[in-house]
Coordinates of C-alpha atoms in Angstrom, one line a residue:
X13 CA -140.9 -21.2 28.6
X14 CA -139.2 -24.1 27.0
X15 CA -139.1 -26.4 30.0
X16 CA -136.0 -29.4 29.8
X17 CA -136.4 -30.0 33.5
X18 CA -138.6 -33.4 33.5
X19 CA -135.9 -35.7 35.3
X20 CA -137.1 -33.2 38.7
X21 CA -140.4 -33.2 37.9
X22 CA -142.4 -33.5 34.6
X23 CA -143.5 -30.3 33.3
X24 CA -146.5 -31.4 31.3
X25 CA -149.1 -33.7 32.4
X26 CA -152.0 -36.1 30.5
X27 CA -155.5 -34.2 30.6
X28 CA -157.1 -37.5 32.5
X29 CA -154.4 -36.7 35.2
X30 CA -155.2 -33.2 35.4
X31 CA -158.9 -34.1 35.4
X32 CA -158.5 -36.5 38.2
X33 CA -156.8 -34.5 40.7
X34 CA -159.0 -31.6 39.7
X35 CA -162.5 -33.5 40.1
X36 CA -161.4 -35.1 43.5
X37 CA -160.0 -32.3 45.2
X38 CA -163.4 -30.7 44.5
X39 CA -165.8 -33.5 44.7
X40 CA -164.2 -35.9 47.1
X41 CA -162.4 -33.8 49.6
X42 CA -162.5 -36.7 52.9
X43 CA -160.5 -38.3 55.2
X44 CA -159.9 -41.8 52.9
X45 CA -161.0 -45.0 55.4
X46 CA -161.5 -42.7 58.2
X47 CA -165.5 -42.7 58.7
X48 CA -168.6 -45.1 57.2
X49 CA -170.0 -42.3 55.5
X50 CA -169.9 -43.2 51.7
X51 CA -167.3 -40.4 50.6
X52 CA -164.9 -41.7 52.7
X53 CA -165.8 -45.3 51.6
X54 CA -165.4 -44.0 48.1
X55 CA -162.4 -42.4 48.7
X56 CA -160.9 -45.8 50.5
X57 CA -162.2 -47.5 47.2
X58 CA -160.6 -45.1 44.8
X59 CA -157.0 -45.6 46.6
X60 CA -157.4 -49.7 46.7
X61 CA -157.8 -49.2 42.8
X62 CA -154.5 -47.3 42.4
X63 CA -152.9 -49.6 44.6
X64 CA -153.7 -52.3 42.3
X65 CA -153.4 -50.4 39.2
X66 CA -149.5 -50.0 40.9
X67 CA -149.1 -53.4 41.7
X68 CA -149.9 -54.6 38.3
X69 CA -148.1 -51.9 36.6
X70 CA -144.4 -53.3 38.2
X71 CA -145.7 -57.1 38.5
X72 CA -146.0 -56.7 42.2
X73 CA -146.1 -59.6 44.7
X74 CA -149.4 -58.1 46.7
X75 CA -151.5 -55.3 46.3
X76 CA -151.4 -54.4 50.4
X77 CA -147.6 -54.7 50.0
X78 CA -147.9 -51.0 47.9
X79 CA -147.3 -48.2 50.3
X80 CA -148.3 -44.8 49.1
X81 CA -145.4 -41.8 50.5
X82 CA -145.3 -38.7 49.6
X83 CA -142.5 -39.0 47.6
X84 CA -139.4 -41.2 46.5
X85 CA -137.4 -40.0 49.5
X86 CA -139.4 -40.9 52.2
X87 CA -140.1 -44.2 50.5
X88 CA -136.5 -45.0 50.5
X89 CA -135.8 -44.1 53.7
X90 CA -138.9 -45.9 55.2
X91 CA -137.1 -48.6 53.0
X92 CA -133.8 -48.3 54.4
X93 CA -134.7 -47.7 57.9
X94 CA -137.1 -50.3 58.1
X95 CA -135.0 -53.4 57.3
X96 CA -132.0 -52.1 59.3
X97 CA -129.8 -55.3 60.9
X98 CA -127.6 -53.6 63.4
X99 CA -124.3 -54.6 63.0
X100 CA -124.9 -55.7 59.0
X101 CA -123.3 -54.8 56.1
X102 CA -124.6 -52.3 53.2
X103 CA -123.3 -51.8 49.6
X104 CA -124.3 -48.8 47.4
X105 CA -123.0 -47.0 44.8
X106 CA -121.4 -43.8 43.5
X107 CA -123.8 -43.2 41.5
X108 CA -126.6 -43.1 44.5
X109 CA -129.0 -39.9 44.9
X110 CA -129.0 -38.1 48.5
X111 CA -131.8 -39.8 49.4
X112 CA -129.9 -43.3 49.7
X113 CA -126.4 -42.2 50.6
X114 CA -127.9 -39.7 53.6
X115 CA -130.2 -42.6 55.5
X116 CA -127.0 -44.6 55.0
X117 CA -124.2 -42.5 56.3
X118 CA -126.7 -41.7 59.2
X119 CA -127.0 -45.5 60.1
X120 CA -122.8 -45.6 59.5
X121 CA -122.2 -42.6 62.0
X122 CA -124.2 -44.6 64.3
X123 CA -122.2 -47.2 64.5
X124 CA -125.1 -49.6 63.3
X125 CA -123.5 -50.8 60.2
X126 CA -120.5 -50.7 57.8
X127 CA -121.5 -49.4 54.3
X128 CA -119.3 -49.7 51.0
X129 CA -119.8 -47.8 48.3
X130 CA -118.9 -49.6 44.8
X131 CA -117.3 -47.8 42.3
X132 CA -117.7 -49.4 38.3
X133 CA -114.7 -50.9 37.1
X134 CA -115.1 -48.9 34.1
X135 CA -117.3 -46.3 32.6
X136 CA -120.7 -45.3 33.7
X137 CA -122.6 -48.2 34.6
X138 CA -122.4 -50.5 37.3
X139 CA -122.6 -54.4 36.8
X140 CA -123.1 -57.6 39.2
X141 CA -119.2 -57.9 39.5
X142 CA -119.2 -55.1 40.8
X143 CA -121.5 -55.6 43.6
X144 CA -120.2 -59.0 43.9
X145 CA -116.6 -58.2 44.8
X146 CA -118.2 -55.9 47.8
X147 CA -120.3 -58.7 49.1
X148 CA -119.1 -60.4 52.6
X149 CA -120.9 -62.8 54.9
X150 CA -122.4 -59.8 56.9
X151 CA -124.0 -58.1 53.5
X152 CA -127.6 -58.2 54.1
X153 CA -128.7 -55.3 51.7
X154 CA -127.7 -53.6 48.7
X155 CA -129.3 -50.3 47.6
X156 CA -129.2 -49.5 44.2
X157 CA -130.5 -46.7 41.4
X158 CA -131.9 -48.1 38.0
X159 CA -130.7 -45.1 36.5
X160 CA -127.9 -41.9 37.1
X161 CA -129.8 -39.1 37.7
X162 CA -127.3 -37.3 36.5
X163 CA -126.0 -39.0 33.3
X164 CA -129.3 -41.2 32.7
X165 CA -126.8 -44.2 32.7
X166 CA -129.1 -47.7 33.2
X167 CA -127.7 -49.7 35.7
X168 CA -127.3 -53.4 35.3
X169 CA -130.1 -54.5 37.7
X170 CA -131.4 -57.1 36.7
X171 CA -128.0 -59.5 36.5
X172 CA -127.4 -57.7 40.2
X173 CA -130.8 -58.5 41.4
X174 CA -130.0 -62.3 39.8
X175 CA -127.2 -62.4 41.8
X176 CA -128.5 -60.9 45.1
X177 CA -131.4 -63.5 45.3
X178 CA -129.0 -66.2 44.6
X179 CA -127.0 -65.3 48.0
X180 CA -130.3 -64.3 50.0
X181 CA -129.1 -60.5 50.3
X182 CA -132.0 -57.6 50.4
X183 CA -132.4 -55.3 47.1
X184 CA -133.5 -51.9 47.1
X185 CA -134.2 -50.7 43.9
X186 CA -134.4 -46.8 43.6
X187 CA -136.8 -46.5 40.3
X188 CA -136.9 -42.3 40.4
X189 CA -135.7 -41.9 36.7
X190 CA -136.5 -45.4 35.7
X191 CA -140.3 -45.6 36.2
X192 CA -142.4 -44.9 33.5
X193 CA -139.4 -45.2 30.9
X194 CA -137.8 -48.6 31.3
X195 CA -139.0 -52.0 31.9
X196 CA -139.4 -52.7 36.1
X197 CA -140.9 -55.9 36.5
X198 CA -140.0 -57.0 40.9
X199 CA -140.7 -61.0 39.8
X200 CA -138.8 -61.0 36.9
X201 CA -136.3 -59.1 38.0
X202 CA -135.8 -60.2 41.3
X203 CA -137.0 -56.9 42.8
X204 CA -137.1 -57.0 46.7
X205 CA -138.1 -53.3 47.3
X206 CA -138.7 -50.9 44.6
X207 CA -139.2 -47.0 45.1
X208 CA -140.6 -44.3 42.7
X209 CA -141.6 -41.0 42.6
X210 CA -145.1 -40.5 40.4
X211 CA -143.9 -37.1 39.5
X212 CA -141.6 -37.7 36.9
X213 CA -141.5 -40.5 34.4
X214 CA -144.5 -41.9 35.4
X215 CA -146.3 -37.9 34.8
X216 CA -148.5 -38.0 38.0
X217 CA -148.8 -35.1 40.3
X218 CA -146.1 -34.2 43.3
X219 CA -147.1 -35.6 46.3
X220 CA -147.0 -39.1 45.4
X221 CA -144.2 -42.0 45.9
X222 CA -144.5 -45.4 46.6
X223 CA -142.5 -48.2 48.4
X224 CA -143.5 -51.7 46.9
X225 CA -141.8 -54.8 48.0
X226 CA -142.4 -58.1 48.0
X227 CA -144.0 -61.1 50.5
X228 CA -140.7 -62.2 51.5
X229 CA -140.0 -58.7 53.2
X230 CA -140.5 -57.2 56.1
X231 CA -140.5 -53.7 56.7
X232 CA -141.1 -51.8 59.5
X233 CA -142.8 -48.0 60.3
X234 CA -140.7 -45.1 60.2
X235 CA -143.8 -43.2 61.2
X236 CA -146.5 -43.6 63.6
X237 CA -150.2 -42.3 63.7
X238 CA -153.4 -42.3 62.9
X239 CA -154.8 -45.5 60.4
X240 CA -158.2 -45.5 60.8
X241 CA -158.1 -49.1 62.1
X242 CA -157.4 -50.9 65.0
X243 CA -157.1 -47.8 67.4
X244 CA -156.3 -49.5 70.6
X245 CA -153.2 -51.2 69.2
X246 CA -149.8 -50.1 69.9
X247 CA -149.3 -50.4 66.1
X248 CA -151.4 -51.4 63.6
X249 CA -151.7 -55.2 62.5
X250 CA -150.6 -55.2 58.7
X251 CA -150.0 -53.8 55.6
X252 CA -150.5 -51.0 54.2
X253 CA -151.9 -49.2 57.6
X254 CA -148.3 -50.4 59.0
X255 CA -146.6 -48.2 57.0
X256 CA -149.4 -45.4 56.1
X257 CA -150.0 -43.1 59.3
X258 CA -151.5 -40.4 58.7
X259 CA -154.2 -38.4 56.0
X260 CA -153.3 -39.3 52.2
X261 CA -153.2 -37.4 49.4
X262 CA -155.8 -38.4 47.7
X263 CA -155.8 -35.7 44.6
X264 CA -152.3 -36.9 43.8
X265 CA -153.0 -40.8 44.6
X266 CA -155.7 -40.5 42.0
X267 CA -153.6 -39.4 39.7
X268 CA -151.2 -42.2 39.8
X269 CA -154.0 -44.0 38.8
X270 CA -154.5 -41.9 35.7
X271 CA -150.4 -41.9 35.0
X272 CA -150.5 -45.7 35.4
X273 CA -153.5 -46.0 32.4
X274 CA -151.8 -43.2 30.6
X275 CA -148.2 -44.4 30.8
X276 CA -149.1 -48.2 29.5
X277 CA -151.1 -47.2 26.4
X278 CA -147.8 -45.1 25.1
X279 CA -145.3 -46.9 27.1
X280 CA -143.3 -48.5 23.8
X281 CA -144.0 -45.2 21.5
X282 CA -142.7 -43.1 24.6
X283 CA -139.8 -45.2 24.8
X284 CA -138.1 -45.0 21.1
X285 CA -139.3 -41.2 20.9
X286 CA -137.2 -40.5 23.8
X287 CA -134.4 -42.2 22.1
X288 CA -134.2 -40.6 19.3
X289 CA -135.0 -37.0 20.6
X290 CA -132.1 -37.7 23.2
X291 CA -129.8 -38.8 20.3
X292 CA -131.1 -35.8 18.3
X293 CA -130.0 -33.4 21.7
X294 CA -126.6 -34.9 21.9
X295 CA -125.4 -34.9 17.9
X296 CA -127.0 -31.0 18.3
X297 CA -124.3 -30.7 22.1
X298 CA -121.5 -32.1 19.9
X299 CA -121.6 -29.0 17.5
X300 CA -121.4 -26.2 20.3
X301 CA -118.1 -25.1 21.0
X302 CA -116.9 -25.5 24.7
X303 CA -119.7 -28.2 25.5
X304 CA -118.3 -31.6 27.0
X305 CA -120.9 -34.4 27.2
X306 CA -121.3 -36.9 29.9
X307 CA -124.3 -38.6 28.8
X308 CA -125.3 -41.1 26.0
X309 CA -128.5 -41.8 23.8
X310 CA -130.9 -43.3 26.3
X311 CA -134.4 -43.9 27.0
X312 CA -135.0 -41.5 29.5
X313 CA -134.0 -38.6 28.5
X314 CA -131.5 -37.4 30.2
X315 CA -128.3 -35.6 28.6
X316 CA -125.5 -33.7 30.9
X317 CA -122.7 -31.3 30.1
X318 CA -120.5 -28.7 31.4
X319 CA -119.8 -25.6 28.9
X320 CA -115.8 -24.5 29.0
X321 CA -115.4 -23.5 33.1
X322 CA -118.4 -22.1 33.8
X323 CA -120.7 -22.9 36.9
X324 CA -123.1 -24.9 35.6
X325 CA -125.7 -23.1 37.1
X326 CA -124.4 -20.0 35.9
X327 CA -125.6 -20.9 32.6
X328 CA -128.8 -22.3 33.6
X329 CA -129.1 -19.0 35.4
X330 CA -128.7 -17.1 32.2
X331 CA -130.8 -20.1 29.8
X332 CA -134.0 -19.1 32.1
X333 CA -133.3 -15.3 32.5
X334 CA -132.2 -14.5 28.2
X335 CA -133.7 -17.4 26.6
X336 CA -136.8 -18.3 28.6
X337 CA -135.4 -22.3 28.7
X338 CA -135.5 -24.4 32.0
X339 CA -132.4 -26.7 32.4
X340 CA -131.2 -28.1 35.6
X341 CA -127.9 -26.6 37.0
X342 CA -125.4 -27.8 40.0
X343 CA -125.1 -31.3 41.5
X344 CA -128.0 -33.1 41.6
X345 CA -127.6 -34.3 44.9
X346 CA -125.7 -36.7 43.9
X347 CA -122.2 -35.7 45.0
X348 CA -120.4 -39.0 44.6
X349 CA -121.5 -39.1 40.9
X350 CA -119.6 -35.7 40.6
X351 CA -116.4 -36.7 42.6
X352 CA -116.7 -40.1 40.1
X353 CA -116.9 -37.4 37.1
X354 CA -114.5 -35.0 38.0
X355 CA -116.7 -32.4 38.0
X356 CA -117.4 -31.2 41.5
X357 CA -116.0 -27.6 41.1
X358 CA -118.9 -26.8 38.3
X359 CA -121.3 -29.0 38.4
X360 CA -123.0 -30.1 35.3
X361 CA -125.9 -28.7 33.0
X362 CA -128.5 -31.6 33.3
X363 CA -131.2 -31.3 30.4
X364 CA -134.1 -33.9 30.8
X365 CA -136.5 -34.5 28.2
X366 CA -140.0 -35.8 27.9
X367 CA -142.5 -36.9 25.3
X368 CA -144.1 -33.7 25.2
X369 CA -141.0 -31.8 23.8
X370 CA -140.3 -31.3 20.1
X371 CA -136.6 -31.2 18.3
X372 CA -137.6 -27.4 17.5
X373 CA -137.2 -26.6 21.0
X374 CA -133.8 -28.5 21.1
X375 CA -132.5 -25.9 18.3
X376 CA -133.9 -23.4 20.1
X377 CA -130.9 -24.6 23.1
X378 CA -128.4 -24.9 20.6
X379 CA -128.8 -21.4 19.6
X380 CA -128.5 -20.0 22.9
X381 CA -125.5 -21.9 24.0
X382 CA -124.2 -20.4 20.6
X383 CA -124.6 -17.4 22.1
X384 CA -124.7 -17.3 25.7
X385 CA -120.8 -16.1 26.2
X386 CA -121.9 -12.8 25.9
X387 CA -124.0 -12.8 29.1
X388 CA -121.2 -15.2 31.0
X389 CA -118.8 -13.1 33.0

């Protein structure tokens, strides 16, 4: 199968990340920091080294400030959750993923803050005017995405993060499309939080997130349980036990480790092949009949369309069953992007590229969205 689905999770993986999962699951299957017994101290060891591979990776403030999750989601809500100010004020966006807007509209219902969402003034991308015209003297956090996971649209982040640390507000950086394809530096950038998922971009296995934020910030547990330290203690002392209950995944945190070497050494060649194999895609859309585009070129990969007024996963439907190619149909759980759009009747037809796919597979698209009205009803 020809497999455009890598903004969900990437389809192809490094052999040293495949290798590294493989070899722990069978040589180092222990409880990580949970006994004296030198497999569990190696295991502890190995996780230490991925936090600090992490930490360097996004210019991190401290290496126990990198919280392992199991996935972007929980990271953001352990994120969201855990700086709560009742009675404060929140500003997102439209272009926000379900796993921002749903922590936030539970925390509205509750009564425990007042949340705008920001529109862009125009087009696709949201800028620090933006943000700034939302801002009141009861803001104390804004949660942002780097990138649309629907249109692969790169925020302006860094002039909002500029701004935010100039007025002493909280930034949450969702990084789920933008790690392992753009620049995410937290100092630079003035990066507060910063959540990714290793399973796309980045090429690690599912399992894996992380919450990073800096020594400024507090956060505080979403979960509580076991951490192998300090047993008598309501909660534990510190970070990253504070925010890390429970057995981790050690196969996939050793990956990360892998993804982390991996994605460095091709980091810039990765980059400006994505580019062009996006802008290669879209001239390709442009010559189909019936296809409307809502993406441009851009480094990660992503490209979005509808096709005439069919349900967009009607055609992904028929792209998997009659032409053996994986795209992404529907709404991307990001239904404010598709009310911003106009296209919340049919979704949109999200294709998502990585460095392992090759322009012969893209023609191989364009020839069955040629001919894929005879299987549409």
């Amino acid at each position: 199968m020809i497999y455009f689905d890598n903004a969900a999770t990437s389809g192809n993986h490094p052999d040293s990340v495949i290798e590294s999962a493989f070899n722990t699951a069978k040589y180092l299957s222990v409880n990580a920091g949970r006994s004296a017994h030198k497999l569990a101290v190696s295991a502890e060891q190995k996780i230490y080294k991925t936090r600090k591979s992490v930490c360097s990776f996004f210019n991190a403030d401290k290496v126990e400030r990198v919280i392992f999750t199991k996935n972007c989601t929980e990271a953001l809500n352990v994120a969201i959750f855990g700086t709560l100010k009742p009675g404060g004020h929140v500003i997102t966006t439209t272009f926000e993923h379900n796993s921002v807007l749903r922590p936030l509209y539970a925390l509205q219902r509750q009564g425990l803050i007042t949340l705008t969402v920001v529109k862009p003034q125009k087009g696709n991308l949201i800028l620090a005017s933006d943000i700034a015209k939302a801002i009141t003297p009861k803001t104390y956090l804004v949660c942002l995405t780097a990138v649309s996971n629907v249109t692969g649209e790169i925020n302006d982040y860094e002039a909002i993060g500029a701004l935010l640390r100039s007025k002493n507000i909280l930034f949450i950086l969702d990084c789920a499309q933008a790690a392992g394809h753009i620049i995410l530096d937290m100092q630079k950038q003035n990066l507060d939080i910063l959540c990714f998922s290793g399973h796309k971009g980045m090429n690690a296995l599912q399992g894996i997130g992380c919450l990073i934020f800096n020594e400024k910030t507090t956060v505080n547990p979403l979960l509580f349980g076991g951490s192998g330290s300090e047993s008598f203690a309501h909660i534990p002392s510190g970070y990253p036990e504070l925010l890390e209950s429970g057995t981790a995944n050690l196969p996939a945190i050793i990956s990360l480790y892998e993804a982390c070497i991996y994605t460095k050494q091709i980091f810039k060649e990765k980059q400006k092949y994505l580019i062009n194999l996006t802008d290669y895609l879209i001239e390709k859309l442009r010559s189909v009949k019936g296809i409307k585009l809502y993406s441009t070129r851009n480094p990660i990969g992503i490209v979005s369309f509808s096709y005439k007024e069919y349900f967009s996963q009607e055609i992904a439907g028929v792209l998997s069953d009659k032409f053996d190619i994986a795209v992404r149909g529907g709404f991307h759980c990001a239904p404010l992007t598709h009310e911003y759009l106009n296209t919340k009747t049919n979704g949109l037809v999200r294709v998502s590229l990585s460095q392992f796919n090759q322009a012969d597979e893209i023609d191989e698209l364009i020839y069955a969205l040629n001919n894929i009205s005879t299987y549409l009803f």
